[in-house]
């Protein structure tokens, strides 16, 4: 890979210092599974300083904090997939990360990179959405926390400046008894770019009434999205087959509404409807 | 027989070197002074090339030389049967994979950077991106073929039109396949080393057909054939793909080696490899099949149009196999099979495992299932009624009375292993209950001609060199290449049997055209049959020399001499093979011979498309079980079974390896592999394995089963026929039959690949609009 300068800080502070002192453009390098692939086409990083943040200890932790789980931006998909904490309290993310690429890719690529690359097909995004994820960003020492949807502007474009470093991703811990579901539709069983993902989080009380519900698609919209109107359709109800159908209709109707009518709509909209129906029926016990 | 090496699962001789990384592939080669090459591709797929600007590139740091077509000293074009391919374009560009210049530099990075600065003036011509456009256009891609038709084979037996009239039931319709990439693990890499003394080039790297390659280099670079020495490196898969593709690299790198006096290496990236290497032919089939009410086939009429792409390459012989083997292993009186290849501005198409038949078997076997449904028969019932048996005449008119025509038992074995008949009934029943994930089974059969066939009447020859050394070890030089299929191990087993010595004595030389006599290429499922024949002949000749020497030494008759189990026995003499070898050298004799095997001339009437198209056949059946999700169009392969009669398995483990691989390759062709061809611009979108989807280890079922149904072939020296191509031939057909069974509509899916969108669209059409 061609670049103007390369540095490999060993602490977060050093990384921030490197970002401070770098002249002109900077590019962060994490696992490189997007970056190094991009580098093969043209010379995108020839004029940039590369700051290699892979393995910075501050970015590699998974911790519980109040109602949240804080996941370091440098945590790999494999680590997420294998984290007992995430599997229990945010299982949909573990399931999503398990579908990324192949073992070799998952062992090396990071959640921070998956977000910052902002591919609409990034597999973590829909799962992060239903977990109401927030992203912690450090800009030259100043820390802020932003909802995931505000980080990604459109395909392959974030709202981050080149001095912004994602340090952690916060996902809401789910209560015991919460059901998770992650579905990935690809053209093959591994190393497949998603055609569509569907992430679901569903919590019912003892009587079967829905307390919490989020369901959304990935690889479908220009950025991660949750739909309050759709999610509200089940809240407070003991959903019937009709309710399921209504959610399926409403969610799949978002595709032309938000993404516009494209050649893929004729495929994606009906598939989305059928799969939402199937997933909810399964979660709700064969409605 | 049992103690002999043939039929034993001997460990392949290159296994350890390959799995430990010690094996040296083309791109691993490093030499002092090595130059690295980079090609510049045509910016337009069809354009007059007016001027190429190389000056800027030549000035870049590290650049040693830039060449264009004008620098080629000899003939500008190469090709084996049809000399029409340009390693470097001269007059006009014909497809996006044409190369207009090559830069050579001290490092690959320098070559890559400089290549970006080469540009050219073009005068654009209309792009003929489909056979239909090319047939309708008055522009010729190759002036020698004014209607753009570059090949036609028309098989005729009986009277198909009359036969169709007599039929009680007819199915007719179209089937269609796409471009398929070989997808060998190793992209092409060729290194050319100039000799320091004379105008001589040594070519290393991924060359499937070294003798073709040396002719192409000799022709274009004006060097005597003997001064082009080709020594293929360890090759990482080929499947027919590293013939002309490697030749154009060798011509380009050879030109640079001659100009600079330095070795030059030319390695393609994956994107470049997919862009310029030829593909499997996309073929459109228009098929009519007629049967009597009882299921007896009476007539078959097929029009097949193959896309040859920008160069003729192997299109005419590919059409030969489509037309002669496309009718399948059936007893059928009236056949009219017309296969035509049409030149376009698409990527050229050529040799690929199966060579025009996996497409044809896909079309035929799905039409057979349509017919079965109309006749109220199951797929196996219809096939049982019509499969060939001993003494039958093949669809092309070949009387099959010379070996076991085993297709019936081959099919039964595969069907039984899969549980075809029970599952066919069970799934048809359970799929009626409205479930959205349905299962289905499919079965497809084929007969594959061994070697080139009558299309190569008179020139289908192999030669092998065997040398017994004074310690009783045996050196073999054979020009058939090891491509990863295990050829060197299998051929060594045949030599051991032929010479009557143990496997360990055999040293199988790396292919080297300056040592091994010209032998044709390792193509066309010919190496076991042809290599075996040549090795047997060489063994006989060496034995004769040794017998003569021993007769002189012992002064005893050797009429009853037997070479077996490392012993030599005649009269009352019983000595070790080693001792016999020593005696030869002590008496200054030469136990060395070249063996030759030529396929006997076949009685094929080319004009009437009738007769004996091949010398012998391999019989194959693939059975597949799938599940199809009606709500997404996704297809899951549950299990495939491949049963083959390849005569005799020289090495059963390697044979099974071929079958496992063939099933996986068929799955890719059937379900996911799509080059993203643009029918307007002729461009290919999917140039690497992120986009061109071959099945992964998770997609191919662990439960796949290879089965052998061996009937040693009297027409083969060691009883074996080849299996390279048959191993993948019926697979795509079986899978699509299975999907169509799951969907409850034989013939519903008619186009490959049956990917998510295509299956989903078919389901929607079937279910009527809003699914
Ligand atoms: C063969 C292959 C298969 C793949 N399959 C999948 C798949 O199935 N699903 C999927 O979602 N993805 C897939 N990917 C894409 C890729 O692996 C993921 O997007 C991965 O999560 C990127 O992480 P990384 O650490 O490698 O990022 P990098 O490549 O290092 O970086 C990606 C981008 O993020 C920026 N970045 C990285 N870390 C930070 C940070 N902390 N703060 C701010 N910006 C940052 C970089 O500057 C860069 O722009 C695949 C990639 C390959 C090569």
Coordinates of C-alpha atoms in Angstrom, one line a residue, chain B residues 81-621:
Chain B
X81 CA -6.1 -25.2 -34.7
X82 CA -7.0 -21.7 -35.9
X83 CA -4.3 -19.1 -35.9
X84 CA -6.1 -15.9 -35.1
X85 CA -5.2 -14.8 -31.6
X86 CA -3.0 -11.8 -30.8
X87 CA -0.8 -11.9 -27.8
X88 CA -0.3 -8.2 -28.5
X89 CA -2.9 -6.5 -30.6
X90 CA -1.8 -5.0 -33.9
X91 CA -4.6 -3.9 -36.2
X92 CA -7.7 -3.7 -34.0
X93 CA -9.0 -4.6 -30.6
X94 CA -11.6 -7.4 -30.4
X95 CA -12.4 -7.6 -26.7
X96 CA -11.7 -6.0 -23.4
X97 CA -9.0 -8.5 -22.6
X98 CA -6.8 -7.6 -25.6
X99 CA -3.4 -6.2 -24.6
X100 CA -1.9 -3.3 -26.6
X101 CA 1.4 -3.0 -24.8
X102 CA 3.6 -4.6 -22.2
X103 CA 5.9 -2.8 -19.8
X104 CA 8.9 -4.5 -18.2
X105 CA 10.6 -3.1 -15.2
X106 CA 12.9 -4.0 -12.4
X107 CA 10.1 -4.4 -9.9
X108 CA 6.4 -5.2 -10.3
X109 CA 5.4 -1.9 -8.7
X110 CA 7.5 0.0 -11.3
X111 CA 6.0 -1.9 -14.1
X112 CA 2.4 -1.4 -12.8
X113 CA 3.0 2.4 -12.4
X114 CA 4.5 2.8 -15.8
X115 CA 1.7 0.8 -17.5
X116 CA -0.8 3.4 -16.4
X117 CA 0.9 5.9 -18.6
X118 CA 0.5 3.9 -21.8
X119 CA -2.4 5.1 -23.9
X120 CA -3.6 4.8 -27.5
X121 CA -5.7 6.3 -30.2
X122 CA -8.7 4.2 -31.3
X123 CA -11.3 4.4 -34.0
X124 CA -14.3 2.7 -32.3
X125 CA -16.3 0.1 -34.1
X126 CA -19.8 -1.2 -33.2
X127 CA -19.6 -3.7 -30.3
X128 CA -21.1 -7.1 -31.1
X129 CA -21.9 -8.2 -27.6
X130 CA -24.2 -11.2 -28.3
X131 CA -24.3 -13.9 -30.9
X132 CA -27.6 -12.5 -32.1
X133 CA -26.0 -9.1 -32.7
X134 CA -23.1 -10.7 -34.5
X135 CA -25.3 -12.9 -36.7
X136 CA -27.3 -9.9 -37.7
X137 CA -24.4 -7.5 -38.2
X138 CA -22.5 -7.1 -41.5
X139 CA -19.4 -6.3 -39.6
X140 CA -17.0 -9.2 -39.3
X141 CA -14.9 -9.6 -36.3
X142 CA -12.5 -11.8 -38.2
X143 CA -12.5 -11.0 -41.9
X144 CA -12.0 -14.7 -42.8
X145 CA -15.4 -15.4 -41.2
X146 CA -17.7 -12.7 -42.8
X147 CA -20.9 -14.0 -41.2
X148 CA -19.1 -14.3 -37.8
X149 CA -19.8 -18.0 -37.8
X150 CA -16.6 -19.8 -36.9
X151 CA -17.7 -23.4 -36.3
X152 CA -20.6 -25.7 -37.1
X153 CA -21.1 -29.4 -36.4
X154 CA -24.3 -31.0 -37.5
X155 CA -25.0 -34.6 -36.2
X156 CA -27.8 -36.4 -38.1
X157 CA -29.2 -39.8 -37.7
X158 CA -32.5 -41.0 -39.1
X159 CA -35.0 -38.3 -39.7
X160 CA -35.7 -36.1 -36.8
X161 CA -38.5 -34.1 -38.4
X162 CA -40.3 -37.3 -39.3
X163 CA -39.6 -38.8 -35.9
X164 CA -41.1 -35.8 -34.2
X165 CA -44.2 -36.3 -36.2
X166 CA -44.5 -39.9 -35.1
X167 CA -44.1 -38.9 -31.5
X168 CA -47.0 -39.1 -29.1
X169 CA -45.6 -36.5 -26.8
X170 CA -43.2 -33.6 -27.6
X171 CA -41.5 -31.1 -25.4
X172 CA -39.8 -28.1 -26.9
X173 CA -38.2 -25.0 -25.5
X174 CA -35.0 -23.1 -24.9
X175 CA -32.3 -23.5 -22.4
X176 CA -29.4 -21.1 -21.8
X177 CA -26.1 -21.0 -20.0
X178 CA -23.6 -18.2 -19.2
X179 CA -19.9 -17.6 -19.3
X180 CA -18.1 -19.7 -16.7
X181 CA -14.6 -19.0 -15.4
X182 CA -12.2 -21.9 -14.7
X183 CA -11.4 -20.3 -11.3
X184 CA -8.1 -22.1 -10.8
X185 CA -6.5 -21.2 -7.5
X186 CA -3.3 -20.0 -9.2
X187 CA -3.6 -17.1 -11.7
X188 CA -1.4 -17.5 -14.7
X189 CA 2.3 -16.9 -14.3
X190 CA 5.0 -17.4 -16.9
X191 CA 8.7 -16.8 -16.7
X192 CA 10.9 -16.8 -19.9
X193 CA 14.6 -17.1 -19.6
X194 CA 16.8 -16.2 -22.6
X195 CA 19.8 -18.4 -23.2
X196 CA 23.2 -16.7 -22.9
X197 CA 24.7 -18.4 -25.9
X198 CA 22.1 -18.6 -28.7
X199 CA 18.6 -17.5 -29.6
X200 CA 16.9 -19.9 -27.2
X201 CA 14.2 -19.4 -24.6
X202 CA 13.3 -21.5 -21.6
X203 CA 9.7 -21.1 -20.5
X204 CA 8.6 -21.9 -16.9
X205 CA 5.3 -21.4 -15.2
X206 CA 1.7 -22.4 -15.5
X207 CA 1.5 -24.0 -18.9
X208 CA -1.0 -26.7 -19.4
X209 CA 0.0 -27.5 -23.0
X210 CA 3.8 -27.1 -23.3
X211 CA 4.0 -28.4 -26.8
X212 CA 1.4 -26.0 -28.1
X213 CA 3.1 -23.2 -26.2
X214 CA 6.5 -23.9 -27.8
X215 CA 4.9 -23.8 -31.3
X216 CA 3.2 -20.4 -30.5
X217 CA 6.4 -18.9 -29.2
X218 CA 8.4 -20.3 -32.1
X219 CA 5.9 -19.0 -34.6
X220 CA 5.6 -15.5 -33.2
X221 CA 9.2 -14.9 -32.1
X222 CA 10.9 -16.6 -35.1
X223 CA 12.8 -19.3 -33.2
X224 CA 13.3 -22.9 -34.1
X225 CA 10.9 -25.1 -32.2
X226 CA 13.8 -27.0 -30.6
X227 CA 15.1 -23.7 -29.1
X228 CA 11.9 -23.1 -27.2
X229 CA 12.2 -25.3 -24.1
X230 CA 9.1 -25.5 -21.9
X231 CA 9.3 -26.8 -18.3
X232 CA 6.0 -26.2 -16.6
X233 CA 6.3 -25.3 -12.9
X234 CA 4.0 -26.8 -10.3
X235 CA 0.6 -25.7 -11.6
X236 CA -2.3 -24.6 -9.3
X237 CA -5.2 -26.0 -11.3
X238 CA -6.1 -25.4 -14.9
X239 CA -9.3 -27.2 -16.0
X240 CA -8.4 -26.4 -19.6
X241 CA -7.7 -22.8 -18.8
X242 CA -4.0 -22.5 -19.0
X243 CA -3.5 -23.3 -22.7
X244 CA -3.8 -20.2 -24.9
X245 CA -3.9 -18.0 -21.8
X246 CA -0.4 -19.1 -20.9
X247 CA 0.7 -18.9 -24.5
X248 CA 0.0 -15.2 -24.9
X249 CA 1.9 -14.5 -21.7
X250 CA 4.8 -16.6 -22.9
X251 CA 4.9 -14.7 -26.3
X252 CA 4.8 -11.3 -24.5
X253 CA 7.4 -12.2 -21.9
X254 CA 9.5 -14.0 -24.5
X255 CA 9.6 -10.9 -26.6
X256 CA 10.9 -8.9 -23.7
X257 CA 13.4 -11.6 -22.8
X258 CA 14.8 -11.5 -26.3
X259 CA 14.9 -7.8 -26.5
X260 CA 16.6 -7.3 -23.1
X261 CA 18.6 -10.5 -22.7
X262 CA 17.1 -10.8 -19.3
X263 CA 14.6 -13.2 -17.8
X264 CA 11.1 -11.8 -17.7
X265 CA 8.2 -12.9 -15.5
X266 CA 4.6 -12.2 -16.4
X267 CA 2.0 -12.8 -13.6
X268 CA -1.6 -11.9 -13.9
X269 CA -3.6 -10.5 -11.0
X270 CA -7.0 -12.3 -10.5
X271 CA -8.8 -9.4 -12.3
X272 CA -6.5 -9.6 -15.2
X273 CA -6.8 -13.4 -15.4
X274 CA -10.5 -13.2 -15.5
X275 CA -10.5 -10.4 -18.0
X276 CA -8.2 -11.9 -20.6
X277 CA -8.4 -15.7 -20.2
X278 CA -11.0 -17.6 -22.1
X279 CA -14.2 -19.0 -20.6
X280 CA -16.7 -21.9 -20.9
X281 CA -19.0 -21.2 -23.8
X282 CA -22.4 -19.7 -23.1
X283 CA -24.8 -21.8 -25.2
X284 CA -28.4 -21.2 -26.2
X285 CA -30.3 -24.4 -26.9
X286 CA -33.5 -24.8 -28.7
X287 CA -34.5 -28.3 -28.1
X288 CA -37.3 -30.6 -29.2
X289 CA -37.7 -34.0 -27.8
X290 CA -40.3 -36.6 -28.8
X291 CA -41.4 -39.9 -27.3
X292 CA -44.0 -42.6 -27.7
X293 CA -46.6 -42.8 -25.1
X294 CA -44.7 -45.7 -23.4
X295 CA -41.7 -43.4 -23.0
X296 CA -39.6 -44.6 -25.9
X297 CA -37.6 -41.7 -27.3
X298 CA -38.1 -41.3 -31.0
X299 CA -36.6 -38.0 -32.0
X300 CA -34.4 -35.2 -30.8
X301 CA -33.8 -31.9 -32.6
X302 CA -31.5 -29.3 -31.1
X303 CA -30.2 -26.0 -32.3
X304 CA -27.3 -24.9 -30.2
X305 CA -25.6 -21.5 -30.6
X306 CA -22.4 -21.0 -28.7
X307 CA -20.7 -17.6 -28.1
X308 CA -17.1 -18.0 -29.3
X309 CA -16.1 -14.5 -28.2
X310 CA -13.3 -12.6 -29.9
X311 CA -11.1 -15.4 -31.0
X312 CA -11.9 -18.8 -32.5
X313 CA -9.8 -20.6 -30.0
X314 CA -11.3 -24.1 -29.5
X315 CA -14.8 -23.2 -30.6
X316 CA -15.2 -25.6 -33.5
X317 CA -14.1 -28.7 -31.5
X318 CA -16.2 -27.5 -28.6
X319 CA -19.2 -27.5 -30.9
X320 CA -18.1 -31.0 -32.0
X321 CA -18.5 -32.3 -28.5
X322 CA -21.7 -30.4 -27.9
X323 CA -23.2 -32.0 -31.0
X324 CA -21.8 -35.5 -30.6
X325 CA -22.2 -35.9 -26.8
X326 CA -25.1 -33.5 -26.2
X327 CA -27.6 -36.2 -27.2
X328 CA -26.7 -38.1 -24.1
X329 CA -26.4 -41.8 -23.5
X330 CA -29.7 -42.7 -25.0
X331 CA -31.0 -45.1 -27.6
X332 CA -32.7 -42.9 -30.1
X333 CA -33.4 -43.4 -33.7
X334 CA -33.7 -39.9 -35.0
X335 CA -31.3 -37.2 -34.1
X336 CA -30.6 -33.8 -35.5
X337 CA -28.1 -31.8 -33.4
X338 CA -26.8 -28.7 -34.9
X339 CA -24.2 -26.7 -32.9
X340 CA -22.8 -23.4 -34.2
X341 CA -20.3 -21.0 -32.7
X342 CA -20.5 -17.3 -33.4
X343 CA -17.7 -14.8 -32.9
X344 CA -18.5 -11.7 -30.8
X345 CA -16.6 -9.0 -29.0
X346 CA -17.0 -10.9 -25.8
X347 CA -14.2 -12.6 -23.9
X348 CA -13.2 -15.6 -26.0
X349 CA -14.3 -19.0 -25.0
X350 CA -12.3 -22.2 -25.3
X351 CA -11.3 -25.3 -23.4
X352 CA -12.9 -25.9 -20.1
X353 CA -13.5 -29.1 -18.3
X354 CA -16.4 -30.7 -20.1
X355 CA -15.7 -28.8 -23.4
X356 CA -19.3 -27.9 -24.5
X357 CA -21.1 -30.8 -22.8
X358 CA -22.1 -29.7 -19.3
X359 CA -24.2 -27.1 -20.9
X360 CA -25.8 -29.6 -23.3
X361 CA -26.4 -32.2 -20.6
X362 CA -28.1 -29.5 -18.5
X363 CA -30.4 -28.7 -21.4
X364 CA -31.1 -32.3 -22.4
X365 CA -31.7 -33.7 -19.0
X366 CA -34.1 -30.9 -18.0
X367 CA -36.0 -31.5 -21.2
X368 CA -36.0 -35.2 -20.3
X369 CA -37.7 -34.3 -17.0
X370 CA -40.2 -32.2 -18.8
X371 CA -40.9 -35.2 -21.0
X372 CA -41.2 -37.6 -18.1
X373 CA -43.7 -35.3 -16.4
X374 CA -45.8 -35.2 -19.6
X375 CA -45.7 -39.0 -19.8
X376 CA -46.4 -39.5 -16.2
X377 CA -43.2 -41.2 -15.6
X378 CA -40.5 -40.5 -13.0
X379 CA -37.1 -39.3 -14.2
X380 CA -35.5 -42.7 -13.6
X381 CA -38.4 -44.6 -15.3
X382 CA -38.0 -42.5 -18.4
X383 CA -34.2 -42.9 -18.4
X384 CA -34.4 -46.7 -17.7
X385 CA -36.5 -47.1 -20.8
X386 CA -34.0 -45.4 -23.0
X387 CA -30.5 -45.8 -21.7
X388 CA -28.0 -47.5 -23.9
X389 CA -26.9 -51.1 -23.3
X390 CA -24.3 -53.4 -24.8
X391 CA -24.7 -53.7 -28.5
X392 CA -26.8 -50.6 -28.9
X393 CA -26.0 -47.9 -31.4
X394 CA -25.2 -44.5 -29.9
X395 CA -27.2 -41.4 -30.8
X396 CA -24.4 -40.6 -33.4
X397 CA -24.4 -44.0 -34.9
X398 CA -21.6 -45.7 -33.0
X399 CA -22.2 -49.5 -32.5
X400 CA -21.2 -50.0 -28.8
X401 CA -20.0 -53.6 -28.9
X402 CA -16.5 -53.2 -27.7
X403 CA -16.8 -52.6 -24.0
X404 CA -19.3 -52.7 -21.1
X405 CA -21.9 -50.1 -21.8
X406 CA -22.5 -49.5 -18.1
X407 CA -24.7 -46.4 -18.0
X408 CA -27.6 -48.3 -16.6
X409 CA -25.7 -49.7 -13.6
X410 CA -24.0 -46.3 -13.2
X411 CA -27.4 -44.6 -12.9
X412 CA -28.8 -47.2 -10.6
X413 CA -25.9 -47.0 -8.2
X414 CA -26.2 -43.2 -8.0
X415 CA -30.0 -43.3 -7.7
X416 CA -29.8 -45.9 -4.9
X417 CA -27.1 -44.0 -3.0
X418 CA -29.2 -40.9 -3.0
X419 CA -32.5 -42.7 -2.4
X420 CA -33.7 -41.0 -5.5
X421 CA -36.9 -42.9 -6.2
X422 CA -38.2 -42.7 -2.7
X423 CA -37.3 -39.1 -2.3
X424 CA -38.7 -38.2 -5.6
X425 CA -42.1 -39.5 -4.5
X426 CA -41.8 -38.3 -0.9
X427 CA -40.9 -34.7 -1.8
X428 CA -43.5 -34.4 -4.5
X429 CA -46.0 -35.3 -1.9
X430 CA -44.8 -33.2 1.0
X431 CA -44.3 -30.1 -1.2
X432 CA -48.0 -30.0 -1.8
X433 CA -48.7 -28.9 1.8
X434 CA -47.8 -25.3 1.3
X435 CA -44.4 -25.3 2.9
X436 CA -42.1 -22.5 1.9
X437 CA -38.9 -24.5 2.0
X438 CA -39.2 -27.4 -0.4
X439 CA -36.9 -30.2 -1.2
X440 CA -36.3 -31.8 -4.6
X441 CA -34.1 -34.4 -6.3
X442 CA -32.6 -34.5 -9.8
X443 CA -30.6 -37.0 -11.8
X444 CA -28.6 -36.5 -15.0
X445 CA -26.6 -38.9 -17.1
X446 CA -23.9 -38.6 -19.7
X447 CA -21.4 -40.5 -21.9
X448 CA -18.1 -38.8 -22.5
X449 CA -15.9 -39.6 -25.4
X450 CA -12.3 -40.3 -24.3
X451 CA -9.8 -38.0 -25.9
X452 CA -10.2 -35.7 -28.9
X453 CA -12.4 -38.0 -31.1
X454 CA -12.9 -38.1 -34.8
X455 CA -12.5 -34.3 -34.9
X456 CA -8.8 -35.1 -34.4
X457 CA -8.8 -38.2 -36.6
X458 CA -5.2 -39.2 -37.3
X459 CA -3.4 -36.7 -35.0
X460 CA -4.4 -38.0 -31.6
X461 CA -1.1 -39.3 -30.5
X462 CA 1.0 -39.6 -27.3
X463 CA 4.6 -40.4 -26.9
X464 CA 6.5 -41.4 -23.8
X465 CA 10.2 -41.9 -22.9
X466 CA 11.3 -44.7 -20.6
X467 CA 14.9 -45.2 -19.5
X468 CA 16.1 -48.0 -17.2
X469 CA 19.2 -46.9 -15.3
X470 CA 22.0 -49.1 -14.1
X471 CA 20.7 -49.4 -10.5
X472 CA 17.3 -50.6 -11.8
X473 CA 15.5 -47.4 -11.2
X474 CA 13.3 -46.2 -14.0
X475 CA 13.2 -42.7 -15.4
X476 CA 10.0 -41.6 -17.3
X477 CA 9.6 -38.4 -19.3
X478 CA 6.1 -37.7 -20.4
X479 CA 4.8 -34.4 -21.8
X480 CA 1.4 -34.7 -20.2
X481 CA 1.3 -32.1 -17.5
X482 CA 0.5 -32.4 -13.8
X483 CA -2.2 -29.9 -13.2
X484 CA -3.1 -30.9 -9.7
X485 CA -5.2 -33.9 -10.8
X486 CA -2.4 -36.3 -9.7
X487 CA -1.3 -37.3 -13.2
X488 CA 2.3 -37.9 -12.3
X489 CA 1.3 -40.4 -9.6
X490 CA -1.2 -42.2 -11.8
X491 CA 1.1 -42.4 -14.8
X492 CA 3.9 -43.7 -12.5
X493 CA 1.5 -46.4 -11.3
X494 CA 0.9 -47.4 -15.0
X495 CA 4.7 -47.4 -15.7
X496 CA 5.3 -49.6 -12.7
X497 CA 2.7 -52.1 -13.9
X498 CA 3.9 -51.9 -17.5
X499 CA 7.5 -52.4 -16.6
X500 CA 6.8 -55.0 -13.9
X501 CA 8.6 -53.2 -11.2
X502 CA 7.6 -51.6 -7.9
X503 CA 6.2 -48.1 -7.8
X504 CA 9.3 -46.9 -5.8
X505 CA 11.6 -47.5 -8.7
X506 CA 9.8 -45.0 -10.9
X507 CA 11.1 -41.5 -11.2
X508 CA 8.7 -39.4 -13.1
X509 CA 10.5 -36.4 -14.5
X510 CA 9.1 -32.9 -14.5
X511 CA 7.7 -32.2 -17.9
X512 CA 10.4 -30.8 -20.1
X513 CA 9.8 -30.4 -23.8
X514 CA 13.6 -30.9 -24.4
X515 CA 13.5 -34.3 -22.8
X516 CA 10.0 -35.7 -23.3
X517 CA 8.9 -36.3 -26.9
X518 CA 5.9 -34.3 -28.2
X519 CA 2.8 -35.8 -27.0
X520 CA -0.2 -33.5 -27.5
X521 CA -1.7 -31.9 -24.5
X522 CA -3.1 -33.0 -21.2
X523 CA -6.6 -32.1 -22.4
X524 CA -9.9 -33.8 -23.5
X525 CA -9.9 -36.5 -20.9
X526 CA -7.1 -38.2 -22.8
X527 CA -4.1 -38.6 -20.5
X528 CA -5.0 -41.9 -18.9
X529 CA -5.9 -43.5 -22.2
X530 CA -3.2 -41.9 -24.4
X531 CA -0.4 -41.7 -21.8
X532 CA -1.2 -45.3 -20.8
X533 CA -1.0 -46.5 -24.3
X534 CA 2.4 -44.7 -24.9
X535 CA 3.8 -46.0 -21.6
X536 CA 2.7 -49.5 -22.4
X537 CA 4.4 -49.4 -25.8
X538 CA 7.6 -47.9 -24.3
X539 CA 7.6 -50.6 -21.6
X540 CA 7.3 -53.3 -24.3
X541 CA 10.2 -51.8 -26.3
X542 CA 12.4 -51.6 -23.2
X543 CA 11.6 -55.1 -22.3
X544 CA 12.5 -56.3 -25.8
X545 CA 15.9 -54.6 -25.5
X546 CA 16.6 -56.1 -22.1
X547 CA 15.4 -59.5 -23.4
X548 CA 17.9 -59.4 -26.2
X549 CA 20.8 -58.5 -23.9
X550 CA 19.8 -61.2 -21.4
X551 CA 19.6 -63.8 -24.1
X552 CA 23.1 -62.9 -25.2
X553 CA 24.4 -62.9 -21.6
X554 CA 22.9 -66.2 -20.5
X555 CA 22.8 -67.8 -23.9
X556 CA 19.3 -69.0 -23.2
X557 CA 16.0 -68.3 -25.1
X558 CA 13.9 -65.5 -23.7
X559 CA 10.7 -66.2 -25.6
X560 CA 8.9 -66.8 -22.3
X561 CA 10.5 -63.8 -20.5
X562 CA 8.3 -62.2 -17.9
X563 CA 9.0 -58.9 -16.1
X564 CA 7.0 -58.9 -12.9
X565 CA 7.3 -58.0 -9.2
X566 CA 10.9 -56.6 -9.7
X567 CA 12.1 -59.9 -11.1
X568 CA 13.0 -61.0 -14.6
X569 CA 12.3 -64.7 -15.4
X570 CA 13.0 -66.7 -18.5
X571 CA 14.0 -70.3 -19.2
X572 CA 15.5 -71.3 -15.8
X573 CA 16.8 -67.8 -15.1
X574 CA 15.3 -65.8 -12.2
X575 CA 17.1 -62.6 -11.5
X576 CA 16.2 -59.3 -10.0
X577 CA 15.3 -56.4 -12.2
X578 CA 18.3 -54.5 -10.8
X579 CA 20.6 -57.2 -11.9
X580 CA 19.1 -57.3 -15.4
X581 CA 19.6 -53.5 -15.6
X582 CA 23.2 -53.9 -14.5
X583 CA 23.8 -56.5 -17.2
X584 CA 22.5 -54.1 -19.9
X585 CA 25.0 -51.4 -18.9
X586 CA 27.9 -53.8 -18.4
X587 CA 27.3 -55.0 -22.0
X588 CA 27.1 -51.4 -23.2
X589 CA 23.5 -51.7 -24.2
X590 CA 20.8 -49.1 -24.0
X591 CA 17.5 -50.0 -22.2
X592 CA 15.8 -46.8 -23.4
X593 CA 12.7 -46.5 -25.6
X594 CA 10.1 -44.0 -26.8
X595 CA 6.6 -45.5 -26.9
X596 CA 3.9 -44.2 -29.2
X597 CA 0.2 -44.6 -29.0
X598 CA -2.2 -43.3 -31.7
X599 CA -5.9 -43.5 -31.4
X600 CA -7.1 -45.7 -34.2
X601 CA -8.8 -44.0 -37.1
X602 CA -12.5 -43.6 -36.4
X603 CA -15.1 -44.2 -39.0
X604 CA -16.8 -40.8 -38.8
X605 CA -18.6 -39.2 -41.7
X606 CA -18.0 -35.5 -41.0
X607 CA -20.2 -34.5 -43.9
X608 CA -23.2 -36.4 -42.8
X609 CA -22.5 -36.0 -39.1
X610 CA -22.7 -39.7 -38.4
X611 CA -20.6 -42.6 -37.3
X612 CA -18.0 -43.2 -34.6
X613 CA -17.3 -39.9 -33.0
X614 CA -14.9 -41.3 -30.3
X615 CA -12.9 -44.4 -29.7
X616 CA -14.4 -45.1 -26.3
X617 CA -16.6 -43.6 -23.6
X618 CA -16.8 -43.0 -19.9
X619 CA -20.3 -43.3 -18.4
X620 CA -21.5 -40.9 -15.7
X621 CA -24.5 -40.1 -13.5

